[in-house]
Amino acid sequence: MKPKITLKDIARELEVSISTVSKALKNSEEISRDTKEKVQAFAKLYNYKPNNIAISLKNKRTKNIGVVIPAIVHHFFTTVIRGIEKYANAKGYNVIVCLSEESFDREVINMEMLANGSIDGFIMSLSSETQLKGDYNHLKEVTEQGIPLVLVDRVTNEVECDKVIIDDELGAYVATKKLIEQGRKKIALITTDDYLSVSKARTEGYKKALLESKMDIDESRILKLSTMEMDEQGIQDFFKNNDVDAVLCVNEIFTVYSMRLVQNKGLNIPEDISFIGFTDGLLSQYANPSLTVIAQHGEKMGEISAQMLIDKVESEDEEETFQTKILEPTLVVRESTIN
Amino acid sequence: MKPKITLKDIARELEVSISTVSKALKNSEEISRDTKEKVQAFAKLYNYKPNNIAISLKNKRTKNIGVVIPAIVHHFFTTVIRGIEKYANAKGYNVIVCLSEESFDREVINMEMLANGSIDGFIMSLSSETQLKGDYNHLKEVTEQGIPLVLVDRVTNEVECDKVIIDDELGAYVATKKLIEQGRKKIALITTDDYLSVSKARTEGYKKALLESKMDIDESRILKLSTMEMDEQGIQDFFKNNDVDAVLCVNEIFTVYSMRLVQNKGLNIPEDISFIGFTDGLLSQYANPSLTVIAQHGEKMGEISAQMLIDKVESEDEEETFQTKILEPTLVVRESTIN
DNA sequence: TATCAACACGAAACCGTTTTCGATAAATCT
DNA sequence: AGATTTATCGAAAACGGTTTCGTGTTGATA
């Protein structure tokens, strides 16, 4: 066990001052070639690495960014993290991941843990409970303290900050339009409660497409489920009581589970009924039939979030100008719709 | 924008010394009731929170743990992270996640970034490239520096540290045994290269079960694929050239993809051919038919890893005693096998 | 030979805490 | 009254760096 070596150790050993060592290691012009070589050789020999904490304390910058997301087992969020990691790491930043598990309290606790010097900025996606409560004081507090914040995907316009979202309304619109073009007349929507920003937008896109095609909006064809748990019974009841020929679902799981139900009823996909889901994840790729989906480009969203955040963190001037980056979703056609 | 308030600010404002403020906030006996109340009230009013970085520097403990894993889009690893997060957070620790993306270099870089004071300990799962190279010097270095390390799932016995694994050999053995009991005679194994610790163990379990039942080991029924990418062609060729009535796959994706291939050939699952996979993830649950799998209990593994690490971090004594915790996998029977 | 710039280095402040060790005054004891 | 406690607080070191500023020693210049 060889403990870490410090500047002080080198200074003592070489009988110079700490400042000399520090400068020598930075190749400062102030220090003679002789001393620099001596110090650098010694440092290399003993594998000296400056202590990150000390540096953080000195320049009030940690090179850490905090990421608070509702869940990690959802494929979409893992791709977002991956994008963040990728960009952040290339810029020399570490990523501290905290999971709110859709809980308001855990979101608050996690932010407070990180907001006291541990990170230079936040990237976060709101928990569903937070969006339900509509309480964003914990976000406002960090922005008031001057900590940069980027909201991604699940956002709110209650707090002023940078945001990265996809055009969920457009995504649902395009998907619904696609189903209409295929001659579908009874198009269902399986979504989550409206307080989720994304769900609301998608419902609007769905309705917009229907209205544009002079089709009625039948509220009984819209199923709203909880975000917290997978309500299998709810979906079963829905298909028992409704006769539909196409379904748009706001996530992969709803889609795949619904497909199995109708398959067990003896229907053929996509001949008898079409499906389109959100999120282009493993489930969509490997489902049978494979899913036509609205791809959300999570990795791209993560990268952009990280870029916006790090730009803010590293910018000198304190211009209070925020932007919202809206990405366009992509329709990926596979086997669950007639192509 | 209200900047963070420090002890010094409070001291100046209340005309006492910094030490008095510090003690007052800790409810020290040294300080009079009057002063304590005054200080505490002021601190609450201005929402004083101690700076984590300063505290870290002082007591050489960051309350951060570093997690380095090969990938995050694999369901198994996300469950591990979730378990780590859960335990660590309950203990007041933050989790810094780094992705090696199966690359040796990125693994080294990430560890070096974190090893200089940013974290109190590591939890990691080796990248496949690292296992291929067999170079574990970066691990040995951190342990030599006295930084606790816990290896999880993808481990090596080249480095002495705590480890958490599941009994992969047993898992494959149980699965193969199950297939044999069902009367399967031509059981294939689709796995990854042997340099991965888990693949090797699973292959052994598979062989052991076969030998125990006096069945021949036909090496042509063992397909070894790269970990790096999904080799669809390799699987297609395999099923073109082999006649099998049961398949054991080391992950979900191999299983699901293989199932589709044989389904498209007109075979019925599980009547004509059975499938068992590893990892009880979304793909397994929602595949059609749903998968019989060997569950690896990733979340549990994460929790145990975090517990072992934090125990080491917080223990005073430096006993160099390491343990390897071996979890038992569980066979989850679903539709891809005859039950 | 006195002056001055260039060179090479060190002292010390600083980042925000914690903690040890006095120090002062009042209170208690002999 | 003098000695000793006790209560209350502050100075300062420490954690491990960075950075400003000062200082002593050269050598060159006038």
XYZ file of C-alpha atoms (C1' of nucleotides) in Angstrom:
738
model
C 0.000 0.000 0.000
C 1.584 3.205 -1.171
C -0.363 6.288 -0.154
C -0.835 9.239 -2.486
C 2.017 11.682 -2.700
C 1.389 15.428 -2.357
C 3.152 18.580 -3.375
C 4.323 18.956 0.162
C 5.992 15.556 0.037
C 7.847 16.425 -3.121
C 8.860 19.792 -1.737
C 10.230 18.282 1.446
C 12.100 15.588 -0.407
C 13.673 17.919 -2.935
C 14.227 20.703 -0.429
C 12.376 23.340 -2.371
C 9.152 25.162 -1.602
C 5.665 23.937 -2.400
C 5.129 26.808 -4.795
C 8.232 25.874 -6.713
C 7.010 22.341 -7.099
C 3.607 23.487 -8.226
C 5.070 25.810 -10.806
C 7.642 23.319 -11.969
C 4.948 20.772 -12.678
C 3.093 23.356 -14.703
C 6.244 24.093 -16.671
C 6.230 27.668 -15.476
C 8.768 30.074 -17.017
C 9.652 31.209 -13.568
C 11.472 28.013 -12.726
C 14.909 27.048 -14.004
C 15.305 24.133 -16.350
C 17.285 22.261 -13.746
C 14.691 22.449 -11.044
C 11.859 21.704 -13.418
C 13.515 18.557 -14.642
C 14.334 17.456 -11.160
C 10.792 18.015 -9.932
C 9.118 16.486 -12.942
C 11.293 13.428 -12.809
C 10.557 12.962 -9.153
C 6.845 13.443 -9.714
C 6.776 10.912 -12.489
C 8.768 8.442 -10.480
C 6.345 8.586 -7.586
C 3.351 8.861 -9.866
C 2.179 12.178 -8.512
C -1.361 13.192 -9.466
C -2.915 16.376 -8.119
C -5.813 15.937 -5.734
C -9.055 16.733 -7.509
C -10.811 17.835 -4.364
C -8.190 20.424 -3.535
C -8.354 21.795 -7.050
C -12.125 21.877 -6.905
C -12.051 23.821 -3.689
C -9.572 26.268 -5.105
C -11.274 27.112 -8.344
C -14.819 26.368 -7.277
C -15.306 23.991 -10.170
C -15.708 20.296 -9.727
C -15.855 19.008 -13.284
C -18.803 16.914 -12.201
C -22.282 17.192 -13.568
C -25.327 15.884 -11.784
C -27.931 13.908 -13.663
C -31.263 13.303 -11.993
C -33.655 11.072 -13.865
C -36.807 9.230 -12.909
C -35.721 5.733 -13.821
C -32.876 3.872 -15.382
C -34.527 0.665 -16.490
C -36.360 2.545 -19.237
C -34.375 2.256 -22.377
C -34.948 5.849 -23.352
C -33.305 7.205 -20.232
C -30.331 4.922 -20.531
C -29.692 6.278 -24.006
C -29.923 9.807 -22.638
C -27.371 8.978 -19.969
C -25.166 7.431 -22.557
C -25.249 10.604 -24.633
C -24.500 12.748 -21.613
C -21.657 10.497 -20.552
C -20.191 10.532 -23.999
C -20.051 14.293 -24.363
C -19.220 15.022 -20.747
C -16.402 12.543 -20.631
C -14.870 13.924 -23.775
C -14.839 17.292 -22.035
C -13.248 15.857 -18.918
C -16.379 15.833 -16.809
C -17.728 13.067 -14.625
C -21.374 12.214 -14.427
C -23.079 11.692 -11.098
C -26.288 9.805 -11.660
C -29.175 10.021 -9.231
C -32.454 8.188 -9.584
C -35.632 9.824 -8.400
C -37.672 6.675 -9.109
C -40.574 8.954 -10.061
C -40.642 10.305 -6.508
C -40.771 14.010 -5.706
C -39.040 13.607 -2.372
C -36.164 11.642 -3.791
C -35.765 14.220 -6.497
C -35.500 16.983 -3.917
C -33.132 15.046 -1.673
C -30.876 14.132 -4.542
C -30.660 17.684 -5.754
C -29.890 18.992 -2.305
C -27.161 16.415 -1.864
C -25.498 17.557 -5.024
C -26.193 21.267 -4.911
C -23.687 22.018 -2.180
C -20.571 22.023 -4.199
C -20.536 18.498 -5.577
C -21.435 19.469 -9.110
C -21.119 22.342 -11.561
C -24.556 21.903 -13.068
C -27.640 19.748 -13.404
C -29.248 17.813 -16.183
C -32.590 16.450 -15.203
C -35.812 14.922 -16.311
C -38.760 15.499 -14.007
C -40.276 12.701 -12.017
C -43.939 12.101 -12.679
C -44.790 12.912 -9.093
C -43.113 16.272 -9.441
C -45.092 17.025 -12.543
C -48.250 15.933 -10.753
C -47.602 18.193 -7.768
C -46.453 21.021 -9.964
C -43.948 21.997 -7.284
C -40.708 23.205 -8.830
C -39.194 25.131 -5.938
C -36.204 22.847 -5.727
C -35.401 23.683 -9.323
C -35.875 27.375 -8.824
C -33.567 27.335 -5.848
C -30.638 25.890 -7.712
C -31.055 28.263 -10.608
C -31.256 31.177 -8.174
C -27.969 30.037 -6.710
C -26.514 30.355 -10.154
C -26.180 26.639 -10.775
C -26.849 25.928 -14.454
C -29.728 23.580 -15.135
C -30.819 21.784 -18.278
C -34.161 20.016 -18.380
C -34.456 17.155 -20.791
C -37.530 15.428 -22.167
C -39.807 15.832 -19.163
C -39.780 19.582 -18.702
C -41.906 22.402 -17.342
C -42.240 26.008 -18.338
C -42.585 26.993 -14.712
C -38.837 27.270 -14.459
C -36.566 29.297 -16.671
C -33.628 27.299 -17.911
C -32.271 25.532 -20.958
C -34.374 22.678 -22.222
C -33.993 19.812 -24.651
C -37.102 18.057 -25.845
C -38.392 16.287 -28.846
C -41.471 17.499 -30.603
C -43.803 14.997 -29.002
C -46.860 16.518 -30.564
C -45.310 16.177 -33.991
C -44.298 12.611 -33.255
C -47.787 11.572 -32.279
C -49.167 13.544 -35.192
C -46.920 11.814 -37.717
C -47.693 8.422 -36.263
C -51.416 8.977 -36.266
C -51.256 10.383 -39.766
C -49.442 7.263 -40.871
C -52.181 5.091 -39.428
C -54.874 7.176 -41.095
C -53.131 6.945 -44.446
C -53.251 3.200 -44.133
C -56.989 3.409 -43.932
C -57.359 2.892 -40.223
C -60.625 4.292 -38.913
C -60.658 3.381 -35.228
C -57.363 4.521 -33.864
C -56.753 4.147 -30.159
C -54.243 5.969 -28.000
C -52.706 4.345 -24.952
C -50.916 6.951 -22.920
C -50.180 8.123 -19.393
C -51.801 10.810 -17.305
C -51.922 14.285 -18.761
C -49.843 15.920 -16.090
C -46.784 14.463 -17.753
C -45.627 17.065 -20.222
C -44.851 14.529 -22.891
C -48.135 12.682 -22.596
C -50.109 15.847 -22.990
C -48.233 16.855 -26.103
C -48.628 13.445 -27.641
C -52.341 13.381 -26.995
C -52.602 16.729 -28.723
C -50.699 15.488 -31.730
C -52.938 12.477 -31.932
C -56.067 14.620 -31.804
C -54.708 17.111 -34.265
C -54.120 14.406 -36.862
C -57.592 13.030 -36.382
C -59.256 16.411 -36.666
C -57.242 17.271 -39.732
C -58.675 14.180 -41.381
C -62.176 15.050 -40.236
C -62.280 12.066 -37.959
C -64.114 12.129 -34.673
C -62.225 12.067 -31.431
C -63.666 9.288 -29.386
C -62.496 9.787 -25.832
C -63.283 6.180 -25.029
C -60.521 5.217 -27.402
C -58.004 7.070 -25.263
C -56.628 5.042 -22.394
C -54.701 6.822 -19.690
C -52.532 4.705 -17.441
C -50.381 5.382 -14.433
C -46.647 5.952 -14.917
C -45.862 4.251 -11.675
C -46.672 0.671 -12.499
C -47.612 -1.441 -15.449
C -51.412 -1.688 -15.317
C -51.957 -4.893 -17.255
C -55.561 -5.180 -16.173
C -56.313 -1.728 -17.500
C -55.039 -2.648 -20.938
C -56.924 -5.937 -20.922
C -60.187 -4.218 -20.045
C -59.585 -1.652 -22.708
C -59.259 -4.192 -25.474
C -62.205 -6.136 -24.134
C -64.450 -3.117 -24.346
C -63.134 -1.458 -27.464
C -63.020 -2.372 -31.079
C -60.067 -0.674 -32.714
C -57.998 -1.230 -35.836
C -54.891 0.701 -34.867
C -53.131 1.662 -31.662
C -50.639 4.353 -30.830
C -48.807 3.798 -27.549
C -46.538 6.238 -25.736
C -43.927 3.676 -24.845
C -42.551 0.320 -25.824
C -44.022 -1.694 -23.024
C -47.579 -0.617 -23.618
C -47.154 -1.476 -27.269
C -45.642 -4.883 -26.827
C -48.063 -5.888 -24.139
C -51.043 -4.727 -26.213
C -49.800 -6.609 -29.221
C -49.686 -9.828 -27.266
C -53.237 -9.356 -26.077
C -54.672 -8.894 -29.550
C -52.507 -11.682 -30.921
C -53.976 -13.996 -28.333
C -57.426 -12.880 -29.477
C -56.432 -14.253 -32.873
C -55.849 -10.993 -34.673
C -53.042 -10.574 -37.146
C -50.610 -7.705 -36.997
C -50.546 -5.618 -39.105
C -53.262 -7.023 -41.310
C -56.089 -6.682 -38.807
C -54.644 -4.081 -36.536
C -51.590 -1.797 -36.630
C -49.354 -0.669 -33.808
C -47.026 2.240 -33.415
C -45.038 2.890 -30.285
C -42.705 5.503 -28.885
C -39.004 4.847 -28.223
C -36.798 2.858 -30.529
C -35.382 0.410 -28.046
C -34.535 -3.236 -27.842
C -38.150 -4.220 -27.259
C -39.189 -2.573 -30.487
C -36.397 -4.090 -32.488
C -36.830 -7.602 -31.202
C -40.572 -7.795 -30.734
C -42.462 -10.140 -33.007
C -43.616 -8.485 -35.189
C -41.010 -5.771 -34.790
C -42.401 -2.387 -33.924
C -42.963 0.664 -36.021
C -41.968 3.448 -33.659
C -41.380 7.119 -33.170
C -37.687 7.284 -32.354
C -36.841 9.870 -29.745
C -33.099 10.043 -30.255
C -32.309 9.816 -26.584
C -28.560 9.678 -27.064
C -28.653 12.813 -29.159
C -30.769 14.524 -26.531
C -28.259 13.570 -23.905
C -25.369 14.883 -25.925
C -27.074 18.171 -26.599
C -28.062 18.568 -22.972
C -24.499 17.989 -21.880
C -23.235 20.427 -24.458
C -25.655 23.145 -23.412
C -24.853 22.595 -19.771
C -21.111 22.592 -20.158
C -21.285 25.663 -22.350
C -23.112 27.466 -19.566
C -20.763 26.159 -16.917
C -17.698 27.293 -18.775
C -18.972 30.612 -20.040
C -17.667 33.623 -18.184
C -20.509 36.034 -18.747
C -23.725 35.610 -16.867
C -26.144 36.345 -19.635
C -29.481 35.039 -18.490
C -30.524 33.782 -21.859
C -32.121 30.391 -22.111
C -32.929 28.311 -25.109
C -35.144 25.361 -25.768
C -33.848 22.879 -28.268
C -36.576 20.901 -29.964
C -35.518 17.762 -31.787
C -37.600 16.179 -34.459
C -38.696 12.631 -33.829
C -38.323 10.061 -36.573
C -40.792 7.492 -37.729
C -39.106 4.112 -37.991
C -41.261 1.754 -40.001
C -41.091 -1.933 -39.197
C -43.514 -4.799 -39.208
C -46.273 -3.684 -36.876
C -47.761 -1.432 -39.553
C -48.508 -2.005 -43.197
C -45.580 -0.452 -44.931
C -29.253 35.180 -7.914
C -28.236 34.633 -4.341
C -24.805 33.118 -4.008
C -24.005 30.493 -1.406
C -23.315 31.744 2.078
C -20.257 30.547 3.969
C -19.209 30.296 7.574
C -17.111 33.355 7.079
C -20.120 35.342 5.936
C -22.081 34.376 9.002
C -19.143 35.121 11.259
C -18.654 38.560 9.796
C -22.326 39.392 9.972
C -22.748 38.262 13.557
C -19.368 39.551 14.667
C -18.120 36.285 16.039
C -15.334 34.018 14.857
C -15.605 31.341 12.229
C -14.891 28.653 14.762
C -17.730 29.841 16.929
C -20.115 29.637 14.014
C -18.935 26.179 13.098
C -19.362 24.948 16.645
C -22.684 26.672 17.133
C -24.095 24.945 14.079
C -22.964 21.637 15.468
C -24.641 22.414 18.767
C -21.345 22.257 20.592
C -21.395 22.457 24.392
C -18.677 25.043 24.208
C -21.010 27.700 22.938
C -23.596 29.536 24.992
C -27.255 29.054 24.358
C -27.595 32.634 23.263
C -24.945 32.511 20.590
C -26.065 29.147 19.341
C -29.593 30.336 18.862
C -28.449 33.478 17.153
C -26.177 31.608 14.780
C -28.618 28.849 14.016
C -31.402 31.285 13.323
C -29.210 33.269 10.993
C -28.034 30.128 9.210
C -31.556 28.913 8.709
C -32.675 32.307 7.484
C -29.996 32.439 4.834
C -30.275 28.738 4.103
C -26.707 27.930 4.953
C -25.466 24.552 3.795
C -21.858 23.473 4.315
C -19.734 23.105 1.238
C -19.245 19.440 0.433
C -15.934 19.978 -1.267
C -14.395 21.679 1.725
C -15.618 18.916 3.973
C -14.268 16.301 1.610
C -10.877 17.948 1.595
C -10.890 18.124 5.351
C -11.790 14.580 6.179
C -10.488 12.957 3.031
C -13.828 11.324 2.385
C -16.010 12.313 -0.506
C -19.113 10.206 0.016
C -18.956 9.414 -3.663
C -18.501 5.981 -5.114
C -17.309 5.362 -8.631
C -19.042 2.811 -10.806
C -17.336 1.722 -13.993
C -19.327 -0.614 -16.200
C -18.995 -1.731 -19.795
C -22.401 -0.598 -21.028
C -25.608 0.866 -19.812
C -28.044 -0.178 -22.489
C -27.857 -3.763 -21.296
C -30.700 -4.366 -18.948
C -28.604 -6.360 -16.549
C -26.208 -3.510 -15.899
C -28.964 -0.991 -15.390
C -30.397 -3.185 -12.671
C -26.985 -3.406 -11.064
C -26.687 0.372 -11.106
C -30.129 0.638 -9.652
C -29.176 -1.622 -6.763
C -25.985 0.309 -6.138
C -27.814 3.623 -6.268
C -30.448 2.377 -3.882
C -28.074 1.233 -1.180
C -25.540 3.998 -1.654
C -28.126 6.722 -1.550
C -29.645 5.367 1.617
C -26.177 5.628 3.128
C -25.732 9.186 1.916
C -23.407 8.364 -0.945
C -23.535 9.595 -4.502
C -22.832 7.378 -7.459
C -20.543 8.501 -10.239
C -21.200 6.376 -13.288
C -18.589 5.877 -15.972
C -19.037 3.823 -19.095
C -16.126 1.929 -20.513
C -18.124 0.846 -23.572
C -16.193 -2.429 -23.497
C -12.963 -0.509 -24.137
C -9.816 -1.069 -22.122
C -8.546 2.454 -22.659
C -11.752 4.071 -21.542
C -11.780 1.905 -18.483
C -8.284 3.054 -17.569
C -8.997 6.701 -18.269
C -12.185 6.668 -16.255
C -10.511 5.077 -13.301
C -7.663 7.524 -13.379
C -10.076 10.437 -13.521
C -11.806 9.227 -10.414
C -8.904 7.811 -8.467
C -7.435 11.176 -7.526
C -9.732 12.054 -4.708
C -13.086 12.097 -6.436
C -14.346 8.891 -4.900
C -13.979 6.749 -1.825
C -14.128 3.457 -3.660
C -14.857 1.635 -6.888
C -17.459 -0.824 -8.032
C -16.722 -2.166 -11.440
C -17.462 -4.777 -14.006
C -14.666 -5.492 -16.438
C -14.889 -4.516 -20.068
C -14.554 -7.371 -22.488
C -11.454 -5.829 -23.981
C -9.837 -5.782 -20.566
C -10.631 -9.433 -20.046
C -9.252 -10.182 -23.473
C -5.998 -8.363 -22.821
C -5.745 -9.728 -19.328
C -4.167 -6.462 -18.216
C -5.314 -5.512 -14.742
C -2.629 -3.073 -13.719
C -5.067 -0.210 -13.403
C -7.012 -2.223 -10.868
C -3.944 -3.236 -8.944
C -2.831 0.370 -8.752
C -5.961 1.610 -7.074
C -5.994 -1.223 -4.592
C -2.343 -0.552 -3.818
C -3.276 3.038 -3.087
C -5.693 1.733 -0.530
C -8.819 2.531 -2.514
C -11.429 -0.156 -1.887
C -12.589 -2.009 -4.983
C -15.479 -4.364 -5.559
C -15.721 -6.322 -8.774
C -19.165 -7.356 -9.850
C -20.255 -9.987 -12.355
C -17.349 -9.722 -14.756
C -14.425 -10.394 -12.472
C -10.903 -11.735 -12.515
C -8.875 -13.584 -9.962
C -5.780 -11.720 -11.030
C -6.606 -8.976 -8.558
C -7.340 -9.363 -4.884
C -10.475 -7.568 -3.844
C -14.074 -8.164 -2.898
C -16.201 -9.719 -5.594
C -19.877 -10.284 -6.231
C -20.880 -12.786 -8.851
C -23.612 -15.208 -9.570
C -22.894 -18.852 -9.972
C -22.898 -18.796 -13.740
C -21.848 -22.383 -14.030
C -24.752 -23.425 -11.847
C -27.138 -21.278 -13.868
C -26.135 -22.856 -17.142
C -26.154 -26.261 -15.503
C -29.678 -25.848 -14.170
C -30.913 -24.538 -17.479
C -29.332 -27.340 -19.465
C -30.599 -29.887 -16.983
C -34.081 -28.492 -17.437
C -33.843 -28.924 -21.182
C -32.549 -32.457 -20.815
C -35.408 -33.343 -18.483
C -37.813 -32.239 -21.131
C -36.353 -34.812 -23.431
C -34.250 -32.508 -25.559
C -31.401 -34.314 -27.274
C -29.709 -31.718 -29.398
C -29.074 -28.778 -27.117
C -27.184 -25.823 -28.513
C -25.310 -23.118 -26.647
C -25.030 -19.603 -28.000
C -22.459 -17.689 -26.020
C -19.643 -15.191 -26.253
C -15.910 -15.652 -26.381
C -14.337 -17.626 -23.575
C -12.144 -14.830 -22.299
C -15.200 -13.374 -20.616
C -15.303 -14.883 -17.157
C -19.040 -15.411 -17.242
C -19.095 -17.059 -20.655
C -16.485 -19.537 -19.658
C -18.349 -20.523 -16.512
C -21.612 -20.898 -18.376
C -20.044 -23.095 -21.001
C -18.703 -25.296 -18.263
C -22.089 -25.590 -16.629
C -23.628 -26.518 -19.931
C -21.040 -29.207 -20.537
C -21.285 -30.528 -17.027
C -25.029 -31.071 -17.343
C -24.585 -32.871 -20.638
C -21.851 -35.142 -19.336
C -23.839 -35.934 -16.246
C -26.598 -37.224 -18.493
C -24.161 -39.177 -20.589
C -24.772 -36.978 -23.567
C -22.070 -36.138 -26.033
C -20.649 -32.669 -26.245
C -20.859 -31.612 -29.835
C -18.638 -28.576 -30.237
C -20.394 -27.647 -33.437
C -23.471 -26.954 -31.360
C -21.609 -24.292 -29.433
C -21.656 -20.901 -31.095
C -19.288 -18.226 -29.818
C -20.067 -14.646 -30.791
C -18.388 -11.311 -30.224
C -19.478 -9.155 -27.290
C -18.893 -6.034 -29.260
C -21.674 -6.185 -31.745
C -24.760 -8.220 -32.525
C -23.610 -10.757 -35.108
C -26.938 -11.548 -36.770
C -25.300 -13.336 -39.662
C -23.467 -15.660 -37.330
C -26.699 -16.751 -35.726
C -28.410 -17.188 -39.065
C -25.602 -19.391 -40.348
C -25.664 -21.388 -37.189
C -29.318 -22.264 -37.502
C -28.900 -22.954 -41.182
C -26.196 -25.523 -40.542
C -27.411 -27.062 -37.322
C -30.358 -29.108 -36.367
C -31.149 -28.551 -32.717
C -34.164 -28.976 -30.493
C -33.190 -26.674 -27.660
C -31.046 -23.583 -27.258
C -29.393 -22.001 -24.254
C -28.304 -18.396 -24.832
C -26.154 -16.261 -22.565
C -28.232 -13.149 -22.956
C -31.665 -11.908 -23.894
C -30.847 -10.588 -27.294
C -29.312 -13.789 -28.592
C -32.367 -15.626 -27.362
C -34.979 -13.352 -28.829
C -33.217 -13.055 -32.126
C -32.768 -16.811 -32.377
C -36.409 -17.398 -31.584
C -37.482 -15.208 -34.436
C -35.264 -17.058 -36.842
C -36.683 -20.454 -36.004
C -40.203 -19.068 -35.917
C -39.721 -17.806 -39.411
C -38.591 -21.299 -40.392
C -42.016 -22.426 -39.251
C -41.030 -24.076 -36.009
C -43.204 -23.823 -32.943
C -41.825 -22.767 -29.589
C -41.732 -24.663 -27.292
C -43.249 -27.666 -29.036
C -40.524 -28.116 -31.641
C -37.707 -26.291 -29.941
C -37.133 -24.830 -26.493
C -35.255 -21.704 -25.496
C -33.683 -20.578 -22.283
C -31.876 -17.272 -21.912
C -29.884 -15.423 -19.319
C -31.113 -12.167 -17.699
C -34.678 -11.617 -16.648
C -35.307 -8.314 -18.382
C -38.013 -6.619 -20.331
C -37.180 -8.515 -23.481
C -37.719 -11.815 -21.724
C -40.954 -10.753 -20.118
C -42.498 -9.290 -23.221
C -41.144 -11.571 -25.898
C -43.614 -13.764 -27.701
C -43.471 -16.429 -26.428
C -42.137 -15.070 -23.177
C -38.757 -16.399 -22.206
C -37.738 -18.976 -19.682
C -34.590 -17.477 -18.217
C -31.874 -17.724 -15.665
C -32.417 -14.608 -13.572
C -29.201 -12.976 -12.437
C -30.595 -10.707 -9.754
C -28.684 -7.668 -10.918
C -30.293 -5.313 -8.457
C -29.382 -7.598 -5.597
C -25.836 -7.819 -6.901
C -25.662 -4.049 -7.014
C -26.927 -3.695 -3.491
C -24.494 -6.232 -2.130
C -21.608 -4.651 -3.994
C -22.465 -1.258 -2.576
C -22.784 -2.696 0.881
C -19.443 -4.466 0.705
C -17.775 -1.358 -0.642
C -19.225 1.028 1.892
C -18.391 -1.357 4.697
C -14.778 -1.288 3.587
C -14.783 2.447 3.124
C -16.153 3.095 6.563
C -14.198 0.483 8.470
C -11.323 1.828 10.508
C -9.075 -1.169 10.541
C -7.129 -2.112 7.472
C -7.586 -5.847 7.558
C -6.718 -7.095 4.125
C -9.398 -9.714 4.011
C -11.439 -10.082 0.869
C -14.535 -12.078 0.235
C -16.315 -13.290 -2.862
C -20.063 -13.360 -2.627
C -21.660 -15.874 -4.940
C -25.366 -15.484 -5.571
C -27.512 -18.286 -6.808
C -29.245 -17.709 -10.087
C -32.926 -18.548 -10.389
C -34.688 -20.392 -13.139
C -37.789 -18.467 -14.179
C -40.038 -20.679 -16.248
C -42.197 -19.055 -18.887
C -43.454 -20.012 -22.288
C -40.310 -20.729 -24.268
C -39.937 -24.115 -22.623
C -42.406 -26.892 -21.968
C -43.331 -26.383 -18.374
C 31.254 51.423 -8.569
C 26.445 52.388 -8.073
C 22.041 51.121 -10.554
C 18.972 48.134 -12.489
C 16.766 44.458 -14.857
C 16.454 39.522 -15.213
C 16.265 35.302 -13.034
C 14.891 31.853 -9.632
C 12.647 30.969 -5.913
C 9.836 31.309 -1.419
C 6.225 33.321 1.746
C 1.730 33.743 2.270
C -3.038 34.265 1.099
C -6.860 31.788 -0.417
C -10.709 28.207 -1.260
C -14.454 26.530 3.183
C -14.411 23.608 6.595
C -13.064 21.179 11.288
C -10.661 20.933 15.445
C -7.114 21.660 18.823
C -5.379 24.611 21.900
C -5.083 28.513 24.228
C -7.009 32.866 26.414
C -10.000 35.690 29.046
C -13.308 36.543 32.328
C -16.400 35.218 35.806
C -17.446 31.987 39.325
C -16.061 28.967 42.877
C -13.070 27.331 46.319
C -9.601 27.491 50.219
C -7.511 37.540 48.869
C -5.304 34.348 46.127
C -5.879 30.046 43.620
C -8.472 27.141 40.769
C -12.551 25.947 37.931
C -15.775 26.737 34.578
C -17.877 28.899 30.683
C -17.285 30.992 26.388
C -14.972 32.175 22.646
C -11.036 33.023 19.127
C -6.513 32.064 16.814
C -4.432 29.033 14.054
C -3.279 24.822 11.857
C -4.725 21.537 8.734
C -6.655 19.366 4.274
C -3.830 20.013 -0.960
C -3.575 22.717 -4.192
C -2.912 27.776 -7.066
C -1.281 32.250 -7.504
C 0.274 36.858 -6.319
C 3.806 39.293 -4.707
C 8.133 40.017 -2.686
C 13.126 39.093 -2.185
C 17.789 37.850 -2.817
C 21.219 36.935 -6.178
C 23.173 37.561 -10.449
C 25.035 39.966 -14.451
C 24.973 43.872 -17.394
C 24.901 48.763 -17.875
C 26.168 53.659 -17.127
